[in-house]
mmCIF file of C-alpha atoms and ligand atoms in Angstrom:
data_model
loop_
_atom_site.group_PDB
_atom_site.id
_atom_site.type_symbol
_atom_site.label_atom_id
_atom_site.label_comp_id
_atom_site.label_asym_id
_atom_site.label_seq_id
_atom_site.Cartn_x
_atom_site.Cartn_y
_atom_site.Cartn_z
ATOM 1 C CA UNK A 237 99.737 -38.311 68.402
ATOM 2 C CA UNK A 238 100.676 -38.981 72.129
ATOM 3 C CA UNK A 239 97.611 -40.719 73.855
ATOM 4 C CA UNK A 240 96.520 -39.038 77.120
ATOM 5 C CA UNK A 241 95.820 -42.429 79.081
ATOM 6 C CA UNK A 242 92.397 -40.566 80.191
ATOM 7 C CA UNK A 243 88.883 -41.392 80.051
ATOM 8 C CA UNK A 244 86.971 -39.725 77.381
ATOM 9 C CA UNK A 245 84.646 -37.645 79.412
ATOM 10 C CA UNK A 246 87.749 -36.660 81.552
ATOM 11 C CA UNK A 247 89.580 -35.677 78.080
ATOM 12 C CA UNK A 248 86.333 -33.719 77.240
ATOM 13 C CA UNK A 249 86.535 -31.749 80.516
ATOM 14 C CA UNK A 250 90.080 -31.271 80.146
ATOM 15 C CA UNK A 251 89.256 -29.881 76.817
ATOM 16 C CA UNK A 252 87.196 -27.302 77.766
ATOM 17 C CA UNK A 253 89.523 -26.640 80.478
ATOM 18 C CA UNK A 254 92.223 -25.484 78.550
ATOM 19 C CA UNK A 255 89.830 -23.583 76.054
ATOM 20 C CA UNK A 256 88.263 -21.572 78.781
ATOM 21 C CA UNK A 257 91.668 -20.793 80.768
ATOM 22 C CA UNK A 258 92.489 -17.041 80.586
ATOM 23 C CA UNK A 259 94.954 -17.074 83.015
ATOM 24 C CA UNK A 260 96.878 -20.029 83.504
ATOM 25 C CA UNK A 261 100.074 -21.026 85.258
ATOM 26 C CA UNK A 262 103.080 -23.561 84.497
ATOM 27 C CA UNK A 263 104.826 -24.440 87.478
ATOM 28 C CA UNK A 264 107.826 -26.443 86.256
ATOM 29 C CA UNK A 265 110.906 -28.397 88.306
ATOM 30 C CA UNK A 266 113.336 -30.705 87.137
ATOM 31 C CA UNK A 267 111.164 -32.794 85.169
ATOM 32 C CA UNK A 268 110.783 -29.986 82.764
ATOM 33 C CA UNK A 269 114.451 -29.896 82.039
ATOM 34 C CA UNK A 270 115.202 -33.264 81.573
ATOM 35 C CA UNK A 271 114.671 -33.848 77.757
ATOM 36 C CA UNK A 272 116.686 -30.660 77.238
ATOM 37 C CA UNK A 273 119.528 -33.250 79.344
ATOM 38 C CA UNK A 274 119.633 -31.532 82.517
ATOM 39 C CA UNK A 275 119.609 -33.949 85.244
ATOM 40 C CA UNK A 276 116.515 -33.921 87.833
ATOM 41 C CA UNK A 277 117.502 -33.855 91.324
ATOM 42 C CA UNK A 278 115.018 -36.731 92.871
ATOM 43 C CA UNK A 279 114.900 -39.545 90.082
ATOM 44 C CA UNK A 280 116.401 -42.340 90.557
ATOM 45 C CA UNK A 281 119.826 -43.127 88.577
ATOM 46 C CA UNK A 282 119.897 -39.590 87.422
ATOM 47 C CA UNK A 283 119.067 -37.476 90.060
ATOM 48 C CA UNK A 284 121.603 -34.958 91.433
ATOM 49 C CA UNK A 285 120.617 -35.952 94.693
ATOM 50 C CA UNK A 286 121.361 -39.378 94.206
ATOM 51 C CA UNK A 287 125.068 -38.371 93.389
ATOM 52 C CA UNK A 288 125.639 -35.634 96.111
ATOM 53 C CA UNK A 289 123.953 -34.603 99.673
ATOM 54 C CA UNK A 290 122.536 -31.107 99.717
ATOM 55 C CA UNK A 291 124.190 -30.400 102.552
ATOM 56 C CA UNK A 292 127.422 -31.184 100.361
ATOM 57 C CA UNK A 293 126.763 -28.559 97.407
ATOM 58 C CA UNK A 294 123.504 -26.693 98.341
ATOM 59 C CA UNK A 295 123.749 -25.030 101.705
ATOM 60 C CA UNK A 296 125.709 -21.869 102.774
ATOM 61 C CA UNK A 297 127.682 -23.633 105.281
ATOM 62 C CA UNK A 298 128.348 -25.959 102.613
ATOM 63 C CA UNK A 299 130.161 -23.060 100.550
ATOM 64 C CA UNK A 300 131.742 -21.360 103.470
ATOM 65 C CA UNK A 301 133.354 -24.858 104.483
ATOM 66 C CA UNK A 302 134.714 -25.414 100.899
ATOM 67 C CA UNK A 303 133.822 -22.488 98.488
ATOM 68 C CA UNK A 304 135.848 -24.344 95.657
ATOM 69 C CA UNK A 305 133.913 -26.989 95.831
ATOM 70 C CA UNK A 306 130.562 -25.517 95.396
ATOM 71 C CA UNK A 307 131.806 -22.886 93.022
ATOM 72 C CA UNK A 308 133.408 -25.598 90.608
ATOM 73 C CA UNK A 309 130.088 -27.809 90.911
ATOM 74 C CA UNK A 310 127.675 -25.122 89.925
ATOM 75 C CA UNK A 311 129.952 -23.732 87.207
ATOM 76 C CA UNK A 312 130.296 -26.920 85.580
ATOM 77 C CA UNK A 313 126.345 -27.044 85.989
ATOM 78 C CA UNK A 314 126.128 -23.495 84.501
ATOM 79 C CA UNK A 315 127.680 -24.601 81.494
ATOM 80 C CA UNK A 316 125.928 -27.971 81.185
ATOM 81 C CA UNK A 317 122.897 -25.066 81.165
ATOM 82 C CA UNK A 318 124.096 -22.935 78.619
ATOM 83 C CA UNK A 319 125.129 -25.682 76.173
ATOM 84 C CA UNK A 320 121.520 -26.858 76.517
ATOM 85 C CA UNK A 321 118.630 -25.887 74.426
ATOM 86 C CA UNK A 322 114.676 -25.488 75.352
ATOM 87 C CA UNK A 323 112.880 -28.736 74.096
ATOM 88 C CA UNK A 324 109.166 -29.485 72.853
ATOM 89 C CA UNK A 325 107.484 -28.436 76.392
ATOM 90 C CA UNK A 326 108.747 -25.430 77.064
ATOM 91 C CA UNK A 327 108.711 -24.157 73.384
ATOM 92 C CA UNK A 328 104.958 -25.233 73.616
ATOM 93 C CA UNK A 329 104.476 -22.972 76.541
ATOM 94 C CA UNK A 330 106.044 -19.984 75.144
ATOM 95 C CA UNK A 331 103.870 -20.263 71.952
ATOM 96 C CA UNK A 332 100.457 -20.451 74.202
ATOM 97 C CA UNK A 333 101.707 -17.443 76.208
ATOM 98 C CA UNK A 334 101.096 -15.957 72.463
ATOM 99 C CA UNK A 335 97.827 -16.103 72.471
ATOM 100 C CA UNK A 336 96.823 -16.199 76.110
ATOM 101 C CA UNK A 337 97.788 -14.950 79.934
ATOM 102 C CA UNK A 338 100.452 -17.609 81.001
ATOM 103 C CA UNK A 339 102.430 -16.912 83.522
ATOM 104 C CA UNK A 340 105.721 -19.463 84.510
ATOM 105 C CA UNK A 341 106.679 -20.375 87.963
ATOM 106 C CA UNK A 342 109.781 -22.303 87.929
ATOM 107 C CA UNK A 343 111.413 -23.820 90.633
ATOM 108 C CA UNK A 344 114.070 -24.372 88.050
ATOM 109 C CA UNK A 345 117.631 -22.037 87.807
ATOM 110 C CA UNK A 346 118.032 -22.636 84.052
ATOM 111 C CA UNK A 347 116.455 -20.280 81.527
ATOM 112 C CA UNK A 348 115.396 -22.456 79.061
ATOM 113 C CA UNK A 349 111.438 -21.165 79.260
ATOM 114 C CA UNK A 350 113.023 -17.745 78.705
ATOM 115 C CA UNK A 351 114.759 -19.062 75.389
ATOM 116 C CA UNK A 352 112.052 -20.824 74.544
ATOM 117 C CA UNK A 353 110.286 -17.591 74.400
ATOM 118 C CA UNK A 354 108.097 -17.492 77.618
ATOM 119 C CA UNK A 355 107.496 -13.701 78.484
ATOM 120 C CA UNK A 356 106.513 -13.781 82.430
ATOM 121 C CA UNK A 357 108.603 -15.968 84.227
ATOM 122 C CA UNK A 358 109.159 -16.048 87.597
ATOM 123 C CA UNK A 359 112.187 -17.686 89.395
ATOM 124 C CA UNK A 360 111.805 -18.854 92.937
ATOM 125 C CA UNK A 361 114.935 -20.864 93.358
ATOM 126 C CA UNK A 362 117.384 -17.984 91.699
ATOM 127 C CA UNK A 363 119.105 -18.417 88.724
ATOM 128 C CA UNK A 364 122.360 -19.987 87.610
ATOM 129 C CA UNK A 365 123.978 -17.338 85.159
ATOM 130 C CA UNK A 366 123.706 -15.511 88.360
ATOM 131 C CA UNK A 367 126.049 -14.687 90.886
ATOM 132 C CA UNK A 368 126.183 -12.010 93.515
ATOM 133 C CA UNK A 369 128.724 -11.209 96.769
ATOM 134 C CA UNK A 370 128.189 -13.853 99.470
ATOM 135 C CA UNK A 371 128.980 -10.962 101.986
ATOM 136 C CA UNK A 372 127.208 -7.830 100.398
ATOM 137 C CA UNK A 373 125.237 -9.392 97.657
ATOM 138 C CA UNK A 374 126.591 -7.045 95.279
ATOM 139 C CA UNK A 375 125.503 -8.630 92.093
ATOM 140 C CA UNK A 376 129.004 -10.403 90.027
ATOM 141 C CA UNK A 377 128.515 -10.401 86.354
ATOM 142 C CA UNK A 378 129.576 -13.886 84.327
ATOM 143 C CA UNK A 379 129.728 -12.669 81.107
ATOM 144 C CA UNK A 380 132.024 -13.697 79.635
ATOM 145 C CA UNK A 381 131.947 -17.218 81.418
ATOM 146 C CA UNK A 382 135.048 -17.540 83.269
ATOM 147 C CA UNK A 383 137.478 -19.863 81.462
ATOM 148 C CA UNK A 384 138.195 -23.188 82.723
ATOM 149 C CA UNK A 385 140.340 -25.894 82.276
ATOM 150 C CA UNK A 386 139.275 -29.577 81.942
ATOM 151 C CA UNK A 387 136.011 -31.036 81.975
ATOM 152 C CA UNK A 388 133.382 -32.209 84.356
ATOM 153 C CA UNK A 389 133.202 -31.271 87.546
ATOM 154 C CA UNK A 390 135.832 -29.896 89.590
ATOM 155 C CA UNK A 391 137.330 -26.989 92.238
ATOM 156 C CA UNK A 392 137.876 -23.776 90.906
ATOM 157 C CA UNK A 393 138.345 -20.461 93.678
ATOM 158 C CA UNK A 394 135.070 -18.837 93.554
ATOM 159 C CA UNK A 395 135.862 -14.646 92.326
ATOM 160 C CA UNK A 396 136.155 -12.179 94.931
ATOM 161 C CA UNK A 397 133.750 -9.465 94.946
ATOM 162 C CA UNK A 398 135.051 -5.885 93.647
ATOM 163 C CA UNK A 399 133.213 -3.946 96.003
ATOM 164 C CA UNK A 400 133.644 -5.682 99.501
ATOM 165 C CA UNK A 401 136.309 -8.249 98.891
ATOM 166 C CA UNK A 402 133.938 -10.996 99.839
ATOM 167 C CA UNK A 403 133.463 -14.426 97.905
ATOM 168 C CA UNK A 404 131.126 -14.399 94.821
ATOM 169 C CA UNK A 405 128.387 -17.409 95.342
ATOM 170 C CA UNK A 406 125.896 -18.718 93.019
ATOM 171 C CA UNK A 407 122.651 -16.912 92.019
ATOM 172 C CA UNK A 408 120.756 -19.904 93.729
ATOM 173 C CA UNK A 409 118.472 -20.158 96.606
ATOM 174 C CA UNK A 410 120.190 -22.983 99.065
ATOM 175 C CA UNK A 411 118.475 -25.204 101.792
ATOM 176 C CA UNK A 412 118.021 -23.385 104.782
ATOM 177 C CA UNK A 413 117.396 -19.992 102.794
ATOM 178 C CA UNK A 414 114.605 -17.871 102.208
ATOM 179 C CA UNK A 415 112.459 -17.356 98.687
ATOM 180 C CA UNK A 416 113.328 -14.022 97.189
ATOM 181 C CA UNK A 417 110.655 -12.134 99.042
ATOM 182 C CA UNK A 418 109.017 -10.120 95.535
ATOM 183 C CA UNK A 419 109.295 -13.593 93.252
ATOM 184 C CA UNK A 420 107.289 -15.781 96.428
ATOM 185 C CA UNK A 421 104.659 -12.518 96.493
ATOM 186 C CA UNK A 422 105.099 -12.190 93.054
ATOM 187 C CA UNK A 423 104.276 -16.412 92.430
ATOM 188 C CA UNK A 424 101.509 -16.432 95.407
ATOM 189 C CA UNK A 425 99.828 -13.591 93.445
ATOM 190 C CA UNK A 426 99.621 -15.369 90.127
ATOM 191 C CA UNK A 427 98.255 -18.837 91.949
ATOM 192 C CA UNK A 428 95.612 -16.836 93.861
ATOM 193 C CA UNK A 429 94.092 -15.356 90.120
ATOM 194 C CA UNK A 430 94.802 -18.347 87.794
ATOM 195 C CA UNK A 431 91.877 -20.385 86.052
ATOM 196 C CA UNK A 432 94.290 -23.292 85.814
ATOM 197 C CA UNK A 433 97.839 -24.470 86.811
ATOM 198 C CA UNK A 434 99.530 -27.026 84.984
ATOM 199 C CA UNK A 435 102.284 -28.524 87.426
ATOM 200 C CA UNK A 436 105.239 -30.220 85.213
ATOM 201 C CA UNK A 437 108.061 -32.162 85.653
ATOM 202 C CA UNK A 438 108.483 -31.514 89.863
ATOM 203 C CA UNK A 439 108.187 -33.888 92.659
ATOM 204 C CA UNK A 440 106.667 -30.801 94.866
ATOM 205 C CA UNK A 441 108.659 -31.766 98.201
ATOM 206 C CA UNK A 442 110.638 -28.711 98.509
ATOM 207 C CA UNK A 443 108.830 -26.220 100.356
ATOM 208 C CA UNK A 444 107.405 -23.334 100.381
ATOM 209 C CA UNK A 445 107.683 -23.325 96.298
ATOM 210 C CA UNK A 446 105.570 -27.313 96.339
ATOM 211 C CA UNK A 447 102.994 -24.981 98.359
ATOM 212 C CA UNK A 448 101.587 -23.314 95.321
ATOM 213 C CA UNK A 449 99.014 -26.111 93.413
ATOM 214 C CA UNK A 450 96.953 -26.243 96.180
ATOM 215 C CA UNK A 451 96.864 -22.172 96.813
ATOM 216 C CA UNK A 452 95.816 -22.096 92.884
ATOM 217 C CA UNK A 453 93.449 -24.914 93.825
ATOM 218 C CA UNK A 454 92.093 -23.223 96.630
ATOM 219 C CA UNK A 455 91.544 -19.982 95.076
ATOM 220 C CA UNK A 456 89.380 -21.670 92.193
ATOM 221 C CA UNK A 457 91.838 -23.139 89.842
ATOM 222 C CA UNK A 458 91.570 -26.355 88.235
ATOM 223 C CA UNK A 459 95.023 -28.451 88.454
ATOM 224 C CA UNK A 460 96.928 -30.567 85.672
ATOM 225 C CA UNK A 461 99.500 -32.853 86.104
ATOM 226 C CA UNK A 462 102.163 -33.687 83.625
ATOM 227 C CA UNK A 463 104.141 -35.970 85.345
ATOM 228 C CA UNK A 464 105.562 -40.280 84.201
ATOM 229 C CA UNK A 465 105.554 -40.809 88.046
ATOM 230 C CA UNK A 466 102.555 -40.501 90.976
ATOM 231 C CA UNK A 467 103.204 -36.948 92.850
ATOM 232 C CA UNK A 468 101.776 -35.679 96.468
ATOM 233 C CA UNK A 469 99.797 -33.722 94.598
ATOM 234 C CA UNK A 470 97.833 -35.930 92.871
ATOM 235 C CA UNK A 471 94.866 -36.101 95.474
ATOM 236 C CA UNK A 472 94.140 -32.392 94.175
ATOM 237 C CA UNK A 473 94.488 -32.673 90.546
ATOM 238 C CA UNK A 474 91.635 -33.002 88.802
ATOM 239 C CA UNK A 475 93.551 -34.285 85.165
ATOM 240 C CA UNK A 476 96.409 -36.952 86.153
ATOM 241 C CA UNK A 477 98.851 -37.102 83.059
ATOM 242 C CA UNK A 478 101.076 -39.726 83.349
ATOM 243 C CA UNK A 479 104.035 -38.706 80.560
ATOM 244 C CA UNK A 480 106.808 -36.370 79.736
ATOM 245 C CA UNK A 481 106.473 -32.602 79.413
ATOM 246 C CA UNK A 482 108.162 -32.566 75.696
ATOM 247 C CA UNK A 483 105.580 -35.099 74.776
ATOM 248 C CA UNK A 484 102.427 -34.101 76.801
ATOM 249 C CA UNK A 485 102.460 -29.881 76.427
ATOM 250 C CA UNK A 486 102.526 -29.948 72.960
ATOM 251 C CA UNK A 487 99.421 -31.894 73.026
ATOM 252 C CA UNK A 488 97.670 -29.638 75.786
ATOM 253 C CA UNK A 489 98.597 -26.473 73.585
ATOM 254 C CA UNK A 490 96.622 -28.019 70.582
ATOM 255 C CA UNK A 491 94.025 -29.062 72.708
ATOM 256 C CA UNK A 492 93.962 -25.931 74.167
ATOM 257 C CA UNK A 493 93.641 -24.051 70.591
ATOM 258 C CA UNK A 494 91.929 -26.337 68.255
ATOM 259 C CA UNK A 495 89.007 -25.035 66.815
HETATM 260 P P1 OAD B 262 112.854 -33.346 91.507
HETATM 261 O O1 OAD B 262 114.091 -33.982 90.988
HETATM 262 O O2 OAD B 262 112.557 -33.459 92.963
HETATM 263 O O3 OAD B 262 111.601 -33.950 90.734
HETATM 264 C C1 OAD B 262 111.591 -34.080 89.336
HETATM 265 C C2 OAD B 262 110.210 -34.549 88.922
HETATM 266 O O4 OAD B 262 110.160 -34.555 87.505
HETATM 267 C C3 OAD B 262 109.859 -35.979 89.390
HETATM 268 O O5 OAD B 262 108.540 -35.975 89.941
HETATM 269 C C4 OAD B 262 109.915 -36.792 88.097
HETATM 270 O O6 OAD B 262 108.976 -37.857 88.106
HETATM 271 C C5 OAD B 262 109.546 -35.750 87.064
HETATM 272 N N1 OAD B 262 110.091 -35.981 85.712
HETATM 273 C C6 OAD B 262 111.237 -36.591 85.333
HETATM 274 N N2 OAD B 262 111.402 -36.534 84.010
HETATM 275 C C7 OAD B 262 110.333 -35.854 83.515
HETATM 276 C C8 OAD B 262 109.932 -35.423 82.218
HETATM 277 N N3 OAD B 262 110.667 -35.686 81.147
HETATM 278 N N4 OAD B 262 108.778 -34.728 82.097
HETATM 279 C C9 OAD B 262 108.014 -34.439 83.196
HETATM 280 N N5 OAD B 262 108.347 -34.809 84.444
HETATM 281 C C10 OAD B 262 109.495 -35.488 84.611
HETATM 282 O O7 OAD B 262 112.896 -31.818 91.033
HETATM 283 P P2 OAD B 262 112.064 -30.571 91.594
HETATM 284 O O8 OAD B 262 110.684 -30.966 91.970
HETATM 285 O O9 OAD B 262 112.225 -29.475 90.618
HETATM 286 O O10 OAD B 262 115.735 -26.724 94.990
HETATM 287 O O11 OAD B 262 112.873 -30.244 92.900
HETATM 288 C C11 OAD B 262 112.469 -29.121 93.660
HETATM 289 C C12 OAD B 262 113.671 -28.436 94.238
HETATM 290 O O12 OAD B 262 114.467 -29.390 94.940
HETATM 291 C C13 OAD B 262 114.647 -27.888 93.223
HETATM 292 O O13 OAD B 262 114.260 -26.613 92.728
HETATM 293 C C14 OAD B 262 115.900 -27.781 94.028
HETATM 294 C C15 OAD B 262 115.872 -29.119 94.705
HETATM 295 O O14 OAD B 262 116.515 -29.227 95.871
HETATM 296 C C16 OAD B 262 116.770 -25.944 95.294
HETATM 297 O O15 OAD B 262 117.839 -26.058 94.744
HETATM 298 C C17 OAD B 262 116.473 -24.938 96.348
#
């Protein structure tokens, strides 16, 4: 059984923690992902980041500059996504949402917590088996995937949309964008009533989404980190896990249930 690293009258409070939650959040990033192999963004060697600027792939102008380019990128990402499967963490989090309030809110664009069963789950940075008109917004569907040849990532001429003529873009909220205004109320609502937030798998840098802890914090909620490496928010987490979301959760969930 994985080892919590903590001391035993921390464990103990932790314990009754997760017993007495009624309403609890999982705000998940990256981190989350990674076991199901989906690359983080911010680690280093792996990190998307680490391979591409934002302002390369992730920005409007980028698209607009060189729409093949983006589209190609997130396609190949889409089906890196849809060949992936949910792993320990977030089927750990779908099975306490059986027996309890828990609500997700993922900075991430897959929809593995959906697969893994999770019922509420809301997505602040869009989704990417998304796409809608970069003009109109008119959503585009993707199913069936769009064939492509080759592997790995390359260009491929974004659709055009059937309405205005514009170019399709990715479901995805880019840098210099706004939060889709009902999922931000939507996520703010859910942090303001929780009993406890468990923040997984995200370096919390990329506001307003890394906002969130300390508004569940502030509004009475007691904060758990799942995390291998030290995060900003550390200074207002009461339980500090150092480990990996596929290992940890599972743990927290029979914690959380034992009798
Ligand atoms: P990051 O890549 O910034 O951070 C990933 C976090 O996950 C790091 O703190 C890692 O230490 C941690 N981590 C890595 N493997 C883990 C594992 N197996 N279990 C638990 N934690 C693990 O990703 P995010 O915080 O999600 O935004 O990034 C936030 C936003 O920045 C993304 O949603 C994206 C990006 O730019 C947009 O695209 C708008």
């Amino acid at each position: 059984m994985q080892a919590l690293g903590l001391h035993d009258d921390v464990t103990a409070r932790l314990r009754d923690a997760l017993r007495d939650a009624s309403r609890i959040v999982v705000f998940s990033g990256a981190g989350a992902s990674a076991e199901s192999g989906i690359a983080t963004f911010r680690d280093p060697e792996v990190g998307l980041w680490r391979r591409y600027k934002p302002e390369q792939l992730a920005t409007p102008q980028a698209f607009l500059t060189d729409p093949a380019l983006v589209w190609g990128r997130y396609g190949w990402r889409r089906r890196q996504v849809a060949a992936a499967q949910p792993n320990a963490g977030h089927l750990a989090i779908a099975e306490w949402g059986r027996s309890r309030e828990v609500s997700v809110v993922t900075q991430n664009v897959d929809d593995l917590h959906e697969r893994a069963g999770s019922a509420d789950v809301v997505h602040l940075h869009g989704e990417i088996a998304k796409a809608r008109c970069f003009d109109c917004a008119a959503p585009y569907p993707l199913t069936p995937e769009p064939e492509v040849e080759g592997e790995g990532p390359m260009s491929v001429e974004p659709p055009v949309c059937g309405q205005c003529g514009g170019l399709v873009r990715p479901g995805v909220v880019w840098f210099g964008e706004a939060l889709p205004e009902r999922e931000w109320a939507e996520a703010k609502a859910r942090c303001r009533r929780a009993d406890l937030l468990i923040c997984v798998g995200t370096s919390a840098v990329v506001r307003p989404a890394s906002l969130l802890p300390r508004l569940a914090w502030e509004h009475g909620a007691a904060v758990v980190q799942v995390n291998p490496h030290p995060t900003e928010h550390d200074e207002i987490t009461e339980f500090v896990i150092r480990g990996t979301s596929a290992a940890i959760l599972p743990r927290l969930l029979e914690m959380a249930t034992a009798s």
